[in-house]
Amino acid sequence: MACVCCDGVGGDLLWQDALCRVVLPQEPGYPGFVRVIAQDHVAEMTDFSAAQRQHILDVVWVVERVVRTVMQPHKVNIASLGNMVPHVHWHVIARFPEDAHFPGSVWSAVQREVGASALAVW
């Protein structure tokens, strides 16, 4: 079975090591959307050793801090779902009251249209 996390980088590569990579995916309307993706095809965090889990989470926390510093969002959402892609990956998403889905998740129904001028500010 094909896996989008295994078959490609998943966006613009920002950083990587042997365990995970940090990418900027193509998520229109969300310039502060970052993913932390496990390098190996692993479905659940508990499939990793305790040290590996801690390392991945440390990377997620650094990414959150950078997103907060650079984007200055109203809120940061962090999610690890894997229902559609059973490969460990974390979404770190800068959120603004003016974004298309706020206050819902970025996967919920669109609440409003967002113009290019608003996106440029973020």
C-alpha positions as CSV (number, residue, x, y, z in Angstrom):
1,M,0.0,0.0,0.0
2,A,1.3,3.4,-0.9
3,C,2.1,6.0,1.8
4,V,2.3,9.7,1.0
5,C,4.8,10.2,3.9
6,C,7.1,7.5,2.6
7,D,6.7,8.3,-1.1
8,G,7.9,11.9,-0.8
9,V,9.3,14.6,1.5
10,G,5.8,16.1,2.0
11,G,6.6,19.7,1.3
12,D,9.5,22.1,1.5
13,L,12.1,20.4,3.7
14,L,13.2,22.7,6.6
15,W,15.2,20.2,8.7
16,Q,15.7,16.5,9.2
17,D,17.6,14.0,11.1
18,A,17.6,10.1,11.1
19,L,14.3,10.0,13.0
20,C,12.1,12.8,11.6
21,R,11.8,15.7,9.2
22,V,10.2,19.1,9.4
23,V,8.4,20.3,6.3
24,L,6.2,23.2,5.1
25,P,3.4,21.4,3.2
26,Q,1.4,23.1,0.5
27,E,-1.7,24.1,2.6
28,P,-3.3,27.0,0.9
29,G,-4.6,29.6,3.3
30,Y,-2.3,28.4,6.1
31,P,1.2,29.8,5.8
32,G,1.9,28.8,9.4
33,F,1.2,25.1,8.8
34,V,4.2,22.8,9.5
35,R,4.5,19.0,9.7
36,V,6.9,16.9,11.7
37,I,7.0,13.5,9.9
38,A,8.7,10.3,11.0
39,Q,11.3,9.1,8.5
40,D,10.3,5.5,8.9
41,H,6.9,4.0,8.2
42,V,5.6,3.7,11.8
43,A,1.9,3.9,12.5
44,E,1.8,4.8,16.2
45,M,4.0,6.7,18.6
46,T,4.1,3.7,20.9
47,D,5.9,1.7,18.2
48,F,8.9,3.9,18.9
49,S,11.2,3.5,21.9
50,A,10.8,6.0,24.8
51,A,13.9,7.9,23.7
52,Q,12.6,8.1,20.1
53,R,9.2,9.3,21.2
54,Q,10.8,12.0,23.4
55,H,13.0,13.1,20.5
56,I,10.0,13.5,18.1
57,L,8.0,15.4,20.7
58,D,11.0,17.7,21.4
59,V,11.1,18.5,17.7
60,V,7.3,19.2,17.8
61,W,7.8,21.6,20.7
62,V,10.7,23.4,19.0
63,V,8.5,23.8,15.8
64,E,5.7,25.2,17.9
65,R,8.0,27.7,19.5
66,V,9.3,28.8,16.1
67,V,5.8,29.1,14.7
68,R,4.7,31.2,17.7
69,T,7.8,33.5,17.4
70,V,7.6,33.9,13.6
71,M,3.9,34.0,13.0
72,Q,2.6,35.4,16.3
73,P,-0.7,33.5,16.0
74,H,-3.8,33.8,18.2
75,K,-3.3,30.0,19.0
76,V,-1.3,27.1,17.8
77,N,-3.0,23.8,17.1
78,I,-1.1,20.5,17.4
79,A,-2.6,17.3,16.0
80,S,-1.5,13.8,15.3
81,L,-4.4,11.9,13.6
82,G,-3.2,9.3,11.1
83,N,-6.7,8.1,10.2
84,M,-6.1,8.8,6.5
85,V,-2.3,8.4,6.6
86,P,-1.3,5.8,9.2
87,H,2.3,7.1,9.4
88,V,3.4,9.1,12.5
89,H,3.2,12.8,11.7
90,W,2.3,15.8,13.6
91,H,0.6,19.0,12.4
92,V,1.7,22.3,14.0
93,I,-0.7,25.0,12.7
94,A,-0.7,28.7,13.4
95,R,-4.3,29.8,13.9
96,F,-5.9,33.3,13.6
97,P,-9.4,34.4,14.2
98,E,-9.6,35.5,10.6
99,D,-8.5,32.2,9.1
100,A,-11.0,30.3,7.0
101,H,-11.9,27.7,9.5
102,F,-11.5,29.5,12.9
103,P,-12.7,28.6,15.5
104,G,-13.1,25.1,14.2
105,S,-10.2,22.8,13.2
106,V,-8.6,23.3,9.8
107,W,-10.4,20.2,8.7
108,S,-13.9,21.5,9.6
109,A,-16.3,23.5,7.5
110,V,-15.1,26.8,6.1
111,Q,-16.4,29.7,8.1
112,R,-15.3,32.6,5.9
113,E,-13.3,33.5,2.8
114,V,-9.8,34.8,3.4
115,G,-8.2,37.2,1.0
116,A,-4.6,37.3,-0.2
117,S,-4.0,40.6,1.8
118,A,-4.8,38.8,5.1
119,L,-2.6,35.9,4.2
120,A,0.3,38.2,3.5
121,V,0.1,39.7,7.0
122,W,0.4,36.3,8.5
